[in-house]
Tab-separated table of C-alpha atoms in Angstrom:
chain	number	residue	atom	x	y	z
A	678	MET	CA	-41.568	33.336	-11.882
A	679	ASP	CA	-38.803	31.119	-13.417
A	680	GLU	CA	-36.290	29.024	-11.492
A	681	ILE	CA	-33.205	31.265	-11.719
A	682	GLY	CA	-32.987	31.346	-7.921
A	683	LEU	CA	-32.854	27.542	-7.719
A	684	LYS	CA	-30.142	27.439	-10.362
A	685	ILE	CA	-28.072	29.946	-8.381
A	686	LYS	CA	-28.547	27.892	-5.232
A	687	ARG	CA	-27.379	24.703	-6.965
A	688	LEU	CA	-24.292	26.476	-8.313
A	689	ARG	CA	-23.493	27.841	-4.866
A	690	ILE	CA	-23.854	24.470	-3.161
A	691	HIS	CA	-21.871	22.718	-5.925
A	692	ASN	CA	-18.991	25.097	-5.265
A	693	GLY	CA	-19.201	24.551	-1.518
A	694	LEU	CA	-20.005	28.156	-0.699
A	695	SER	CA	-22.151	29.554	2.058
A	696	GLN	CA	-24.409	32.483	1.174
A	697	LYS	CA	-22.007	34.868	2.893
A	698	GLU	CA	-18.966	33.442	1.086
A	699	LEU	CA	-20.698	33.741	-2.276
A	700	LEU	CA	-21.741	37.372	-1.800
A	701	GLU	CA	-18.415	38.717	-0.501
A	702	GLY	CA	-20.316	41.574	1.171
A	703	LYS	CA	-21.599	42.932	-2.151
A	704	PHE	CA	-25.226	41.906	-1.539
A	705	SER	CA	-27.154	40.968	1.592
A	706	THR	CA	-27.782	37.340	2.549
A	707	THR	CA	-31.463	38.268	3.020
A	708	TYR	CA	-31.616	39.299	-0.638
A	709	LEU	CA	-29.953	36.057	-1.758
A	710	SER	CA	-32.266	33.952	0.424
A	711	ARG	CA	-35.322	35.553	-1.179
A	712	VAL	CA	-33.862	34.938	-4.668
A	713	GLU	CA	-33.022	31.287	-3.904
A	714	ASN	CA	-36.474	30.696	-2.416
A	715	LEU	CA	-38.098	32.160	-5.562
A	716	GLU	CA	-39.610	35.038	-3.605
A	717	LEU	CA	-37.749	37.657	-5.612
A	718	GLN	CA	-36.609	37.989	-9.209
A	719	PRO	CA	-32.858	38.765	-9.296
A	720	SER	CA	-31.768	42.113	-10.709
A	721	ASP	CA	-29.555	42.417	-13.789
A	722	LYS	CA	-26.745	43.691	-11.573
A	723	PHE	CA	-26.999	40.634	-9.335
A	724	LEU	CA	-27.075	38.290	-12.342
A	725	GLU	CA	-23.936	39.939	-13.721
A	726	PHE	CA	-22.258	39.301	-10.377
A	727	ILE	CA	-23.316	35.624	-10.439
A	728	VAL	CA	-22.236	34.893	-14.014
A	729	ASP	CA	-18.840	36.497	-13.329
A	730	LYS	CA	-18.499	34.537	-10.095
A	731	PHE	CA	-19.177	31.170	-11.714
A	732	ALA	CA	-17.856	31.972	-15.203
A	733	ILE	CA	-21.078	30.999	-16.943
A	734	LYS	CA	-23.242	32.627	-19.588
A	735	LYS	CA	-26.228	34.695	-18.515
A	736	LYS	CA	-28.436	32.838	-20.982
A	737	THR	CA	-27.740	29.626	-19.064
A	738	LEU	CA	-29.541	31.126	-16.060
A	739	ARG	CA	-32.231	32.952	-17.992
A	740	SER	CA	-33.029	30.058	-20.327
A	741	GLN	CA	-36.752	29.510	-20.840
A	742	GLU	CA	-36.362	26.093	-22.496
A	743	SER	CA	-39.278	23.715	-22.348
A	744	ARG	CA	-38.886	20.515	-20.361
A	745	SER	CA	-38.469	18.492	-23.577
A	746	GLU	CA	-35.781	20.913	-24.826
A	747	GLN	CA	-33.929	20.579	-21.535
A	748	GLU	CA	-34.094	16.782	-21.711
A	749	GLU	CA	-32.720	16.795	-25.261
A	750	LYS	CA	-29.873	19.072	-24.162
A	751	LEU	CA	-29.110	16.797	-21.195
A	752	ALA	CA	-29.200	13.733	-23.454
A	753	SER	CA	-26.791	15.460	-25.834
A	754	ILE	CA	-24.351	16.158	-22.994
A	755	TYR	CA	-24.627	12.513	-21.925
A	756	ARG	CA	-23.865	11.264	-25.450
A	757	ILE	CA	-20.845	13.562	-25.736
A	758	PHE	CA	-19.493	12.388	-22.390
A	759	LYS	CA	-20.116	8.728	-23.220
A	760	ASP	CA	-18.308	9.121	-26.537
A	761	LYS	CA	-15.360	11.259	-25.414
A	762	GLY	CA	-15.129	10.601	-21.679
A	763	THR	CA	-15.153	14.330	-20.988
A	764	ILE	CA	-17.378	17.404	-21.315
A	765	SER	CA	-16.912	21.163	-21.190
A	766	GLU	CA	-17.245	23.003	-17.898
A	767	GLU	CA	-20.217	24.855	-19.367
A	768	ASP	CA	-22.027	21.582	-20.091
A	769	PHE	CA	-21.190	20.272	-16.624
A	770	LEU	CA	-22.659	23.371	-14.997
A	771	TYR	CA	-25.765	22.877	-17.120
A	772	LEU	CA	-26.132	19.457	-15.494
A	773	ILE	CA	-25.594	20.965	-12.053
A	774	ILE	CA	-28.321	23.584	-12.355
A	775	HIS	CA	-30.837	21.105	-13.763
A	776	GLN	CA	-30.163	18.071	-11.568
A	777	SER	CA	-33.103	18.570	-9.178
A	778	GLN	CA	-35.819	19.245	-11.723
A	779	SER	CA	-38.475	16.757	-12.775
A	780	TYR	CA	-37.357	14.562	-15.679
A	781	SER	CA	-37.855	11.066	-17.032
A	782	SER	CA	-36.140	8.106	-15.386
A	783	LYS	CA	-33.870	7.707	-18.403
A	784	THR	CA	-32.685	11.327	-18.153
A	785	TYR	CA	-31.872	10.915	-14.462
A	786	LEU	CA	-29.843	7.784	-15.205
A	787	GLN	CA	-27.919	9.639	-17.882
A	788	MET	CA	-27.284	12.665	-15.676
A	789	TYR	CA	-26.051	10.712	-12.680
A	790	SER	CA	-23.881	8.431	-14.806
A	791	VAL	CA	-22.070	11.551	-16.004
A	792	PHE	CA	-21.812	12.962	-12.468
A	793	ILE	CA	-20.294	9.735	-11.095
A	794	ARG	CA	-17.752	9.333	-13.882
A	795	TYR	CA	-16.916	13.038	-14.009
A	796	TYR	CA	-15.967	13.016	-10.333
A	797	LEU	CA	-14.101	9.697	-10.661
A	798	ASN	CA	-12.043	11.198	-13.498
A	799	LYS	CA	-11.111	14.008	-11.113
A	800	ASN	CA	-10.423	11.480	-8.327
A	801	ASP	CA	-13.094	13.209	-6.227
A	802	LEU	CA	-14.476	10.161	-4.441
A	803	THR	CA	-16.501	12.264	-1.991
A	804	GLU	CA	-18.612	13.872	-4.718
A	805	ALA	CA	-18.879	10.583	-6.613
A	806	LYS	CA	-20.255	8.980	-3.456
A	807	LYS	CA	-22.804	11.781	-3.060
A	808	ALA	CA	-23.961	11.281	-6.647
A	809	ILE	CA	-24.437	7.550	-6.053
A	810	HIS	CA	-26.386	8.132	-2.854
A	811	LYS	CA	-28.675	10.671	-4.536
A	812	SER	CA	-29.308	8.409	-7.509
A	813	ALA	CA	-29.892	5.351	-5.297
A	814	SER	CA	-33.136	6.929	-4.112
A	815	PHE	CA	-34.611	6.320	-7.572
A	816	GLY	CA	-34.879	2.622	-6.695
A	817	TYR	CA	-34.110	1.181	-10.132
A	818	ASP	CA	-33.424	-2.493	-10.732
A	819	ASN	CA	-33.191	-4.762	-13.763
A	820	ASN	CA	-36.976	-5.143	-13.731
A	821	SER	CA	-37.362	-1.381	-14.267
A	822	VAL	CA	-36.269	-1.653	-17.894
A	823	GLN	CA	-38.766	0.103	-20.174
A	824	ASP	CA	-37.154	0.070	-23.624
A	825	LEU	CA	-33.746	-0.397	-25.281
A	826	GLU	CA	-32.627	3.204	-24.748
A	827	PHE	CA	-33.547	3.052	-21.057
A	828	GLU	CA	-31.844	-0.354	-20.743
A	829	GLN	CA	-28.586	0.970	-22.170
A	830	ALA	CA	-28.719	4.064	-19.938
A	831	TYR	CA	-29.322	1.885	-16.881
A	832	GLY	CA	-26.463	-0.424	-17.836
A	833	TYR	CA	-24.087	2.526	-18.234
A	834	TYR	CA	-25.212	3.810	-14.836
A	835	LEU	CA	-24.562	0.413	-13.190
A	836	ILE	CA	-21.078	0.297	-14.692
A	837	SER	CA	-20.450	3.831	-13.404
A	838	CYS	CA	-21.424	2.706	-9.896
A	839	GLY	CA	-19.221	-0.382	-10.265
A	840	ASN	CA	-16.278	1.827	-11.216
A	841	TYR	CA	-16.789	3.853	-8.031
A	842	TYR	CA	-16.900	0.759	-5.836
A	843	TYR	CA	-13.777	-0.562	-7.550
A	844	GLU	CA	-11.984	2.702	-6.744
A	845	ILE	CA	-12.893	2.514	-3.059
A	846	GLN	CA	-11.887	-1.177	-3.092
A	847	ASN	CA	-15.312	-2.579	-2.301
A	848	PHE	CA	-14.729	-5.311	-4.860
A	849	ILE	CA	-17.761	-7.406	-3.936
A	850	LYS	CA	-20.103	-4.441	-4.493
A	851	ALA	CA	-18.359	-3.576	-7.764
A	852	ASP	CA	-18.815	-7.148	-8.963
A	853	GLU	CA	-22.515	-6.980	-8.093
A	854	CYS	CA	-22.956	-3.838	-10.211
A	855	TYR	CA	-21.021	-5.268	-13.153
A	856	THR	CA	-22.910	-8.563	-12.996
A	857	ARG	CA	-26.268	-6.753	-13.076
A	858	ALA	CA	-25.067	-4.659	-16.013
A	859	GLU	CA	-23.960	-7.778	-17.928
A	860	GLU	CA	-27.569	-8.989	-17.954
A	861	LEU	CA	-28.630	-5.909	-19.957
A	862	ASN	CA	-28.397	-4.990	-23.619
A	863	LEU	CA	-25.561	-2.458	-23.517
A	864	GLY	CA	-24.481	-2.231	-27.122
A	865	ILE	CA	-21.456	-4.159	-28.325
A	866	THR	CA	-18.668	-1.661	-27.539
A	867	GLU	CA	-19.976	-0.886	-24.053
A	868	HIS	CA	-20.347	-4.622	-23.441
A	869	GLY	CA	-16.686	-5.118	-24.374
A	870	ARG	CA	-15.623	-2.449	-21.888
A	871	LEU	CA	-17.762	-4.072	-19.217
A	872	LEU	CA	-16.107	-7.449	-19.877
A	873	PHE	CA	-12.741	-5.713	-19.485
A	874	ASN	CA	-13.825	-4.319	-16.094
A	875	MET	CA	-15.159	-7.703	-15.015
A	876	SER	CA	-11.799	-9.237	-15.841
A	877	LEU	CA	-10.132	-6.786	-13.461
A	878	ILE	CA	-12.641	-7.326	-10.665
A	879	LYS	CA	-12.398	-11.124	-10.874
A	880	GLU	CA	-8.644	-10.775	-10.229
A	881	ARG	CA	-9.534	-9.145	-6.919
A	882	ILE	CA	-12.325	-11.393	-5.691
A	883	ILE	CA	-11.054	-14.721	-7.101
A	884	PRO	CA	-7.251	-14.327	-7.078
A	885	GLU	CA	-6.812	-18.091	-6.739
A	886	ASN	CA	-8.149	-18.727	-10.234
A	887	LEU	CA	-6.919	-16.169	-12.740
A	888	ARG	CA	-8.323	-18.278	-15.555
A	889	VAL	CA	-11.694	-16.744	-14.727
A	890	SER	CA	-10.177	-13.286	-15.312
A	891	LEU	CA	-8.610	-14.538	-18.544
A	892	TYR	CA	-12.009	-15.768	-19.687
A	893	TYR	CA	-13.449	-12.251	-19.402
A	894	SER	CA	-10.402	-10.465	-20.860
A	895	ASP	CA	-10.425	-12.829	-23.856
A	896	LYS	CA	-14.100	-12.052	-24.489
A	897	ALA	CA	-13.369	-8.336	-24.190
A	898	TYR	CA	-10.453	-8.619	-26.625
A	899	LYS	CA	-12.657	-10.308	-29.235
A	900	VAL	CA	-15.147	-7.437	-29.001
A	901	PHE	CA	-12.370	-4.851	-29.408
A	902	VAL	CA	-11.014	-6.691	-32.465
A	903	GLU	CA	-14.487	-6.851	-33.994
A	904	GLN	CA	-14.990	-3.123	-33.366
A	905	LYS	CA	-11.450	-2.288	-34.559
A	906	LEU	CA	-10.601	-0.547	-31.283
A	907	GLU	CA	-6.814	-0.730	-31.419
A	908	TYR	CA	-6.075	1.094	-28.163
A	909	GLU	CA	-8.461	-1.139	-26.215
A	910	GLN	CA	-6.886	-4.219	-27.795
A	911	ASN	CA	-3.438	-3.224	-26.552
A	912	LEU	CA	-4.821	-2.285	-23.152
A	913	THR	CA	-6.215	-5.825	-22.961
A	914	PHE	CA	-2.763	-7.218	-23.810
A	915	ILE	CA	-1.486	-5.611	-20.595
A	916	ILE	CA	-4.085	-7.146	-18.280
A	917	GLN	CA	-3.814	-10.512	-20.071
A	918	ALA	CA	-0.066	-10.365	-19.455
A	919	VAL	CA	-0.755	-9.879	-15.729
A	920	GLN	CA	-3.151	-12.810	-15.717
A	921	ASN	CA	-0.718	-15.023	-17.632
A	922	TYR	CA	2.282	-14.385	-15.416
A	923	GLY	CA	-0.010	-14.925	-12.449
A	924	ILE	CA	-0.555	-18.530	-13.597
A	925	GLY	CA	3.066	-19.048	-14.599
A	926	ASN	CA	2.860	-18.378	-18.352
A	927	PHE	CA	5.865	-16.059	-18.225
A	928	GLU	CA	6.870	-16.303	-21.884
A	929	LYS	CA	3.376	-15.451	-23.139
A	930	ALA	CA	3.123	-12.598	-20.640
A	931	GLU	CA	6.375	-11.090	-21.895
A	932	THR	CA	5.214	-11.377	-25.518
A	933	LEU	CA	1.958	-9.571	-24.702
A	934	LEU	CA	3.766	-6.786	-22.831
A	935	ASN	CA	6.194	-6.283	-25.729
A	936	LYS	CA	3.271	-6.014	-28.177
A	937	ALA	CA	1.570	-3.420	-25.996
A	938	TYR	CA	4.839	-1.519	-25.466
A	939	LYS	CA	5.418	-1.226	-29.218
A	940	TYR	CA	1.956	0.270	-29.731
A	941	MET	CA	2.079	2.641	-26.736
A	942	GLU	CA	5.564	3.832	-27.712
A	943	ALA	CA	4.374	4.601	-31.251
A	944	THR	CA	1.431	6.574	-29.852
A	945	THR	CA	3.628	8.210	-27.146
A	946	ASN	CA	1.262	7.119	-24.393
A	947	THR	CA	3.500	7.743	-21.384
A	948	LYS	CA	0.910	6.613	-18.858
A	949	MET	CA	0.609	3.181	-20.461
A	950	LEU	CA	4.367	2.903	-20.979
A	951	ALA	CA	4.744	3.353	-17.215
A	952	LYS	CA	2.139	0.635	-16.633
A	953	ILE	CA	3.968	-1.752	-18.956
A	954	GLU	CA	7.332	-1.127	-17.265
A	955	TYR	CA	5.641	-1.838	-13.938
A	956	ASN	CA	4.318	-5.162	-15.208
A	957	LYS	CA	7.651	-6.094	-16.772
A	958	GLY	CA	9.178	-5.481	-13.354
A	959	ASN	CA	6.475	-7.599	-11.751
A	960	LEU	CA	7.194	-10.407	-14.199
A	961	LYS	CA	10.927	-10.377	-13.447
A	962	GLN	CA	10.176	-10.208	-9.727
A	963	LEU	CA	8.028	-13.349	-9.938
A	964	GLN	CA	10.837	-15.090	-11.819
A	965	GLY	CA	13.266	-14.190	-9.023
A	966	ASN	CA	15.317	-11.825	-11.201
A	967	TYR	CA	15.215	-9.004	-8.668
A	968	ARG	CA	17.934	-6.771	-10.122
A	969	LYS	CA	16.239	-6.806	-13.519
A	970	ALA	CA	12.923	-6.046	-11.818
A	971	LEU	CA	14.504	-2.978	-10.204
A	972	GLU	CA	15.570	-1.695	-13.632
A	973	HIS	CA	11.976	-1.808	-14.874
A	974	TYR	CA	10.593	-0.169	-11.720
A	975	TYR	CA	13.107	2.667	-11.956
A	976	ARG	CA	12.142	3.218	-15.601
A	977	GLU	CA	8.495	3.264	-14.554
A	978	MET	CA	9.297	5.974	-12.010
A	979	GLU	CA	10.890	8.090	-14.746
A	980	TYR	CA	7.650	7.897	-16.735
A	981	LEU	CA	5.539	8.666	-13.656
A	982	HIS	CA	7.516	11.835	-13.020
A	983	GLN	CA	6.680	12.940	-16.578
A	984	ILE	CA	2.926	12.498	-16.152
A	985	ASP	CA	2.682	13.340	-12.441
A	986	SER	CA	0.494	10.306	-11.804
A	987	GLU	CA	-0.425	10.169	-8.104
A	988	LYS	CA	-2.440	6.946	-8.315
A	989	SER	CA	0.414	4.810	-9.689
A	990	TRP	CA	3.086	5.566	-7.086
A	991	TYR	CA	1.653	3.148	-4.536
A	992	TYR	CA	2.195	0.154	-6.786
A	993	VAL	CA	5.828	0.862	-7.578
A	994	TYR	CA	6.701	1.724	-3.954
A	995	ARG	CA	4.958	-1.445	-2.755
A	996	ASN	CA	6.849	-3.628	-5.205
A	997	LEU	CA	10.182	-1.951	-4.541
A	998	SER	CA	9.752	-2.643	-0.830
A	999	LYS	CA	9.006	-6.301	-1.618
A	1000	VAL	CA	12.039	-6.635	-3.915
A	1001	PHE	CA	14.391	-5.180	-1.323
A	1002	LEU	CA	12.918	-7.510	1.287
A	1003	GLU	CA	13.744	-10.439	-0.989
A	1004	LEU	CA	17.276	-9.065	-1.361
A	1005	ASN	CA	17.379	-8.648	2.443
A	1006	GLU	CA	18.298	-4.985	2.014
A	1007	LEU	CA	16.109	-3.823	4.868
A	1008	ALA	CA	17.017	-0.131	4.867
A	1009	ASP	CA	15.803	0.278	1.288
A	1010	ALA	CA	12.811	-1.968	1.960
A	1011	GLY	CA	11.780	0.186	4.906
A	1012	PHE	CA	12.271	3.395	2.918
A	1013	TYR	CA	9.950	2.340	0.086
A	1014	MET	CA	7.454	0.763	2.463
A	1015	ASN	CA	7.079	4.122	4.222
A	1016	LYS	CA	6.766	5.884	0.856
A	1017	ALA	CA	3.928	3.487	-0.020
A	1018	PHE	CA	2.123	4.338	3.241
A	1019	GLU	CA	2.353	8.042	2.318
A	1020	THR	CA	0.541	7.534	-0.996
A	1021	ILE	CA	-2.656	5.938	0.353
A	1022	ASN	CA	-5.620	6.769	2.534
A	1023	LYS	CA	-6.451	3.908	4.881
A	1024	ASP	CA	-10.129	4.937	5.033
A	1025	THR	CA	-10.758	5.076	1.278
A	1026	GLN	CA	-8.165	2.462	0.232
A	1027	PRO	CA	-8.494	-0.261	2.864
A	1028	TYR	CA	-7.220	-3.051	0.614
A	1029	PHE	CA	-3.974	-1.219	-0.124
A	1030	TYR	CA	-3.614	-0.312	3.536
A	1031	ASN	CA	-3.912	-3.939	4.639
A	1032	GLU	CA	-1.606	-5.014	1.831
A	1033	ILE	CA	1.191	-2.647	2.813
A	1034	LEU	CA	0.663	-3.534	6.475
A	1035	SER	CA	1.286	-7.159	5.525
A	1036	ILE	CA	4.612	-6.087	3.994
A	1037	LYS	CA	5.404	-4.297	7.236
A	1038	GLY	CA	4.696	-7.592	8.988
A	1039	GLU	CA	7.232	-9.369	6.801
A	1040	PHE	CA	9.661	-6.520	7.462
A	1041	LEU	CA	9.250	-7.044	11.233
A	1042	LEU	CA	9.751	-10.789	10.825
A	1043	ARG	CA	13.005	-10.337	8.937
A	1044	LYS	CA	14.209	-8.025	11.727
A	1045	GLY	CA	13.535	-10.809	14.213
A	1046	GLU	CA	10.559	-9.067	15.830
A	1047	ASP	CA	8.347	-12.161	15.796
A	1048	LYS	CA	5.818	-11.054	18.409
A	1049	GLN	CA	5.110	-7.785	16.638
A	1050	TYR	CA	4.729	-9.669	13.343
A	1051	GLU	CA	2.233	-12.082	14.880
A	1052	CYS	CA	0.075	-9.382	16.482
A	1053	LEU	CA	0.047	-7.220	13.373
A	1054	THR	CA	-0.788	-10.086	11.010
A	1055	GLU	CA	-3.648	-11.299	13.207
A	1056	LYS	CA	-5.146	-7.796	13.109
A	1057	ILE	CA	-4.761	-7.604	9.325
A	1058	ILE	CA	-6.460	-10.974	8.821
A	1059	SER	CA	-9.373	-9.926	11.040
A	1060	ASP	CA	-9.871	-6.690	9.118
A	1061	CYS	CA	-9.601	-8.471	5.755
A	1062	LEU	CA	-12.287	-10.955	6.807
A	1063	ASN	CA	-14.590	-8.107	7.851
A	1064	ARG	CA	-14.112	-6.431	4.470
A	1065	ASN	CA	-14.365	-9.612	2.352
A	1066	PHE	CA	-10.736	-9.351	1.214
A	1067	ASN	CA	-10.677	-13.139	1.282
A	1068	GLY	CA	-7.745	-13.634	-1.078
A	1069	LEU	CA	-5.411	-11.562	1.075
A	1070	ALA	CA	-6.851	-13.089	4.268
A	1071	LYS	CA	-6.194	-16.604	2.919
A	1072	LYS	CA	-2.605	-15.807	1.918
A	1073	LEU	CA	-1.768	-14.249	5.291
A	1074	SER	CA	-3.538	-17.020	7.251
A	1075	LYS	CA	-1.438	-19.632	5.478
A	1076	GLU	CA	1.769	-17.703	6.154
A	1077	LEU	CA	0.906	-17.097	9.807
A	1078	GLY	CA	-0.144	-20.703	10.327
A	1079	SER	CA	3.182	-21.913	8.909
A	1080	HIS	CA	5.035	-19.440	11.117
A	1081	PHE	CA	3.282	-20.711	14.270
A	1082	TYR	CA	3.990	-24.318	13.210
A	1083	LYS	CA	7.729	-23.583	13.069
A	1084	LYS	CA	7.440	-22.037	16.530
A	1085	ASN	CA	5.700	-25.186	17.833
A	1086	LYS	CA	2.573	-23.174	18.619
A	1087	ASN	CA	0.349	-25.946	17.348
A	1088	ARG	CA	-3.024	-24.625	18.454
A	1089	LYS	CA	-2.529	-21.276	16.780
A	1090	SER	CA	-0.978	-22.939	13.755
A	1091	ALA	CA	-4.018	-25.184	13.332
A	1092	LYS	CA	-6.377	-22.223	13.722
A	1093	TYR	CA	-4.869	-20.218	10.870
A	1094	LEU	CA	-4.098	-23.132	8.566
A	1095	MET	CA	-7.714	-24.276	8.942
A	1096	LEU	CA	-8.906	-20.745	8.240
A	1097	ALA	CA	-6.812	-20.697	5.067
A	1098	LEU	CA	-8.335	-24.009	3.959
A	1099	ASN	CA	-11.866	-22.799	4.627
A	1100	LEU	CA	-11.273	-19.590	2.701
A	1101	GLU	CA	-9.808	-21.540	-0.206
A	1102	SER	CA	-12.826	-23.851	-0.210
A	1103	ASN	CA	-15.223	-20.888	-0.219
A	1104	MET	CA	-13.336	-19.206	-3.026
A	1105	LYS	CA	-13.429	-22.385	-5.128
A	1106	GLY	CA	-17.197	-22.421	-4.655
A	1107	GLU	CA	-17.332	-18.854	-5.965
A	1108	VAL	CA	-15.270	-19.868	-9.007
A	1109	GLU	CA	-17.629	-22.743	-9.816
A	1110	SER	CA	-20.610	-20.387	-9.690
A	1111	VAL	CA	-19.084	-17.968	-12.215
């Protein structure tokens, strides 16, 4: 008897359906249980019901491919996804119904890399997490490498895991995955994309030294130039602009953003145009030109409305709240601060949650509610330390220590200023080890 029943079960579970929900009263759950347990061959009528339910081809269920033919098909799907970043729903369902069968280690790495990135593209962090947990049971490490093809598949898998951890803001774990991947032979283009990702992650874990991030983005840019990847080159201009204005190179940052804007405008890439307007606003905000910053943020919002980008709203709301705080226009600051809270999930985006809480703390301080500011900021620092958000913890510790010093609360001032110094020392040690 073939494995049609197992394929049906995997499709049902993938779609989150109970046996009763799947059948809609048209067949008995006893019948389905016997089919899924391979005790009974499904009838043609039942198969017609299933293929209609899941919008798949009957041959996908009835396929009598050999194991080697299945592996070649799975490898083909992997190559398509790796090249294009997307696959058809039919190909994805093929992965679903074959995911629990016995294949080579390389095939499993390829399959689960696609699963993780597919769900990340759909912003389905729950399913991406499940895919990582299932694949973690394979127990691979860098010593598992068998040949070049396996090595490249394992590297792509590690980067996929790193991308997930970056999304859930576990930056230390993401850095671990990227660092392990960097030790492998990935192929030149994939290595360039990894360097790009490492540049972003270093901004998060070593915010005190953006030159480390610039080191990685420069290496990535050189790869993209060598491979004649024009889009990736201009994408790198954007993150290099961020890194440059972070270290005070405002003129260079503006030049890079203008270069990227010209390219993205010519290619009508609205998503990237929004990102550039955001960073132009950030640049003007750092220079203290708050009204000009507002112009760029409002233009960014116009672009975001065109593309309906949920993920980008947090950043613009956060920065608008900070600008209005600087202008001491507290009503507007409070409005955008609350909008920022609405865009995030504190459980899956703990860094953003602590960040916007810190803005709320500044909001309370400007309203003269010092006690509330102190209590809130102490809680934020504690949570940041527990989560290894050391850059944010250091910044807030320094601010809180200075606040207590002005209030003549010397013991508390010393506690937080010393904590800031210790965190800075630890972070410098991390920089030297890079």
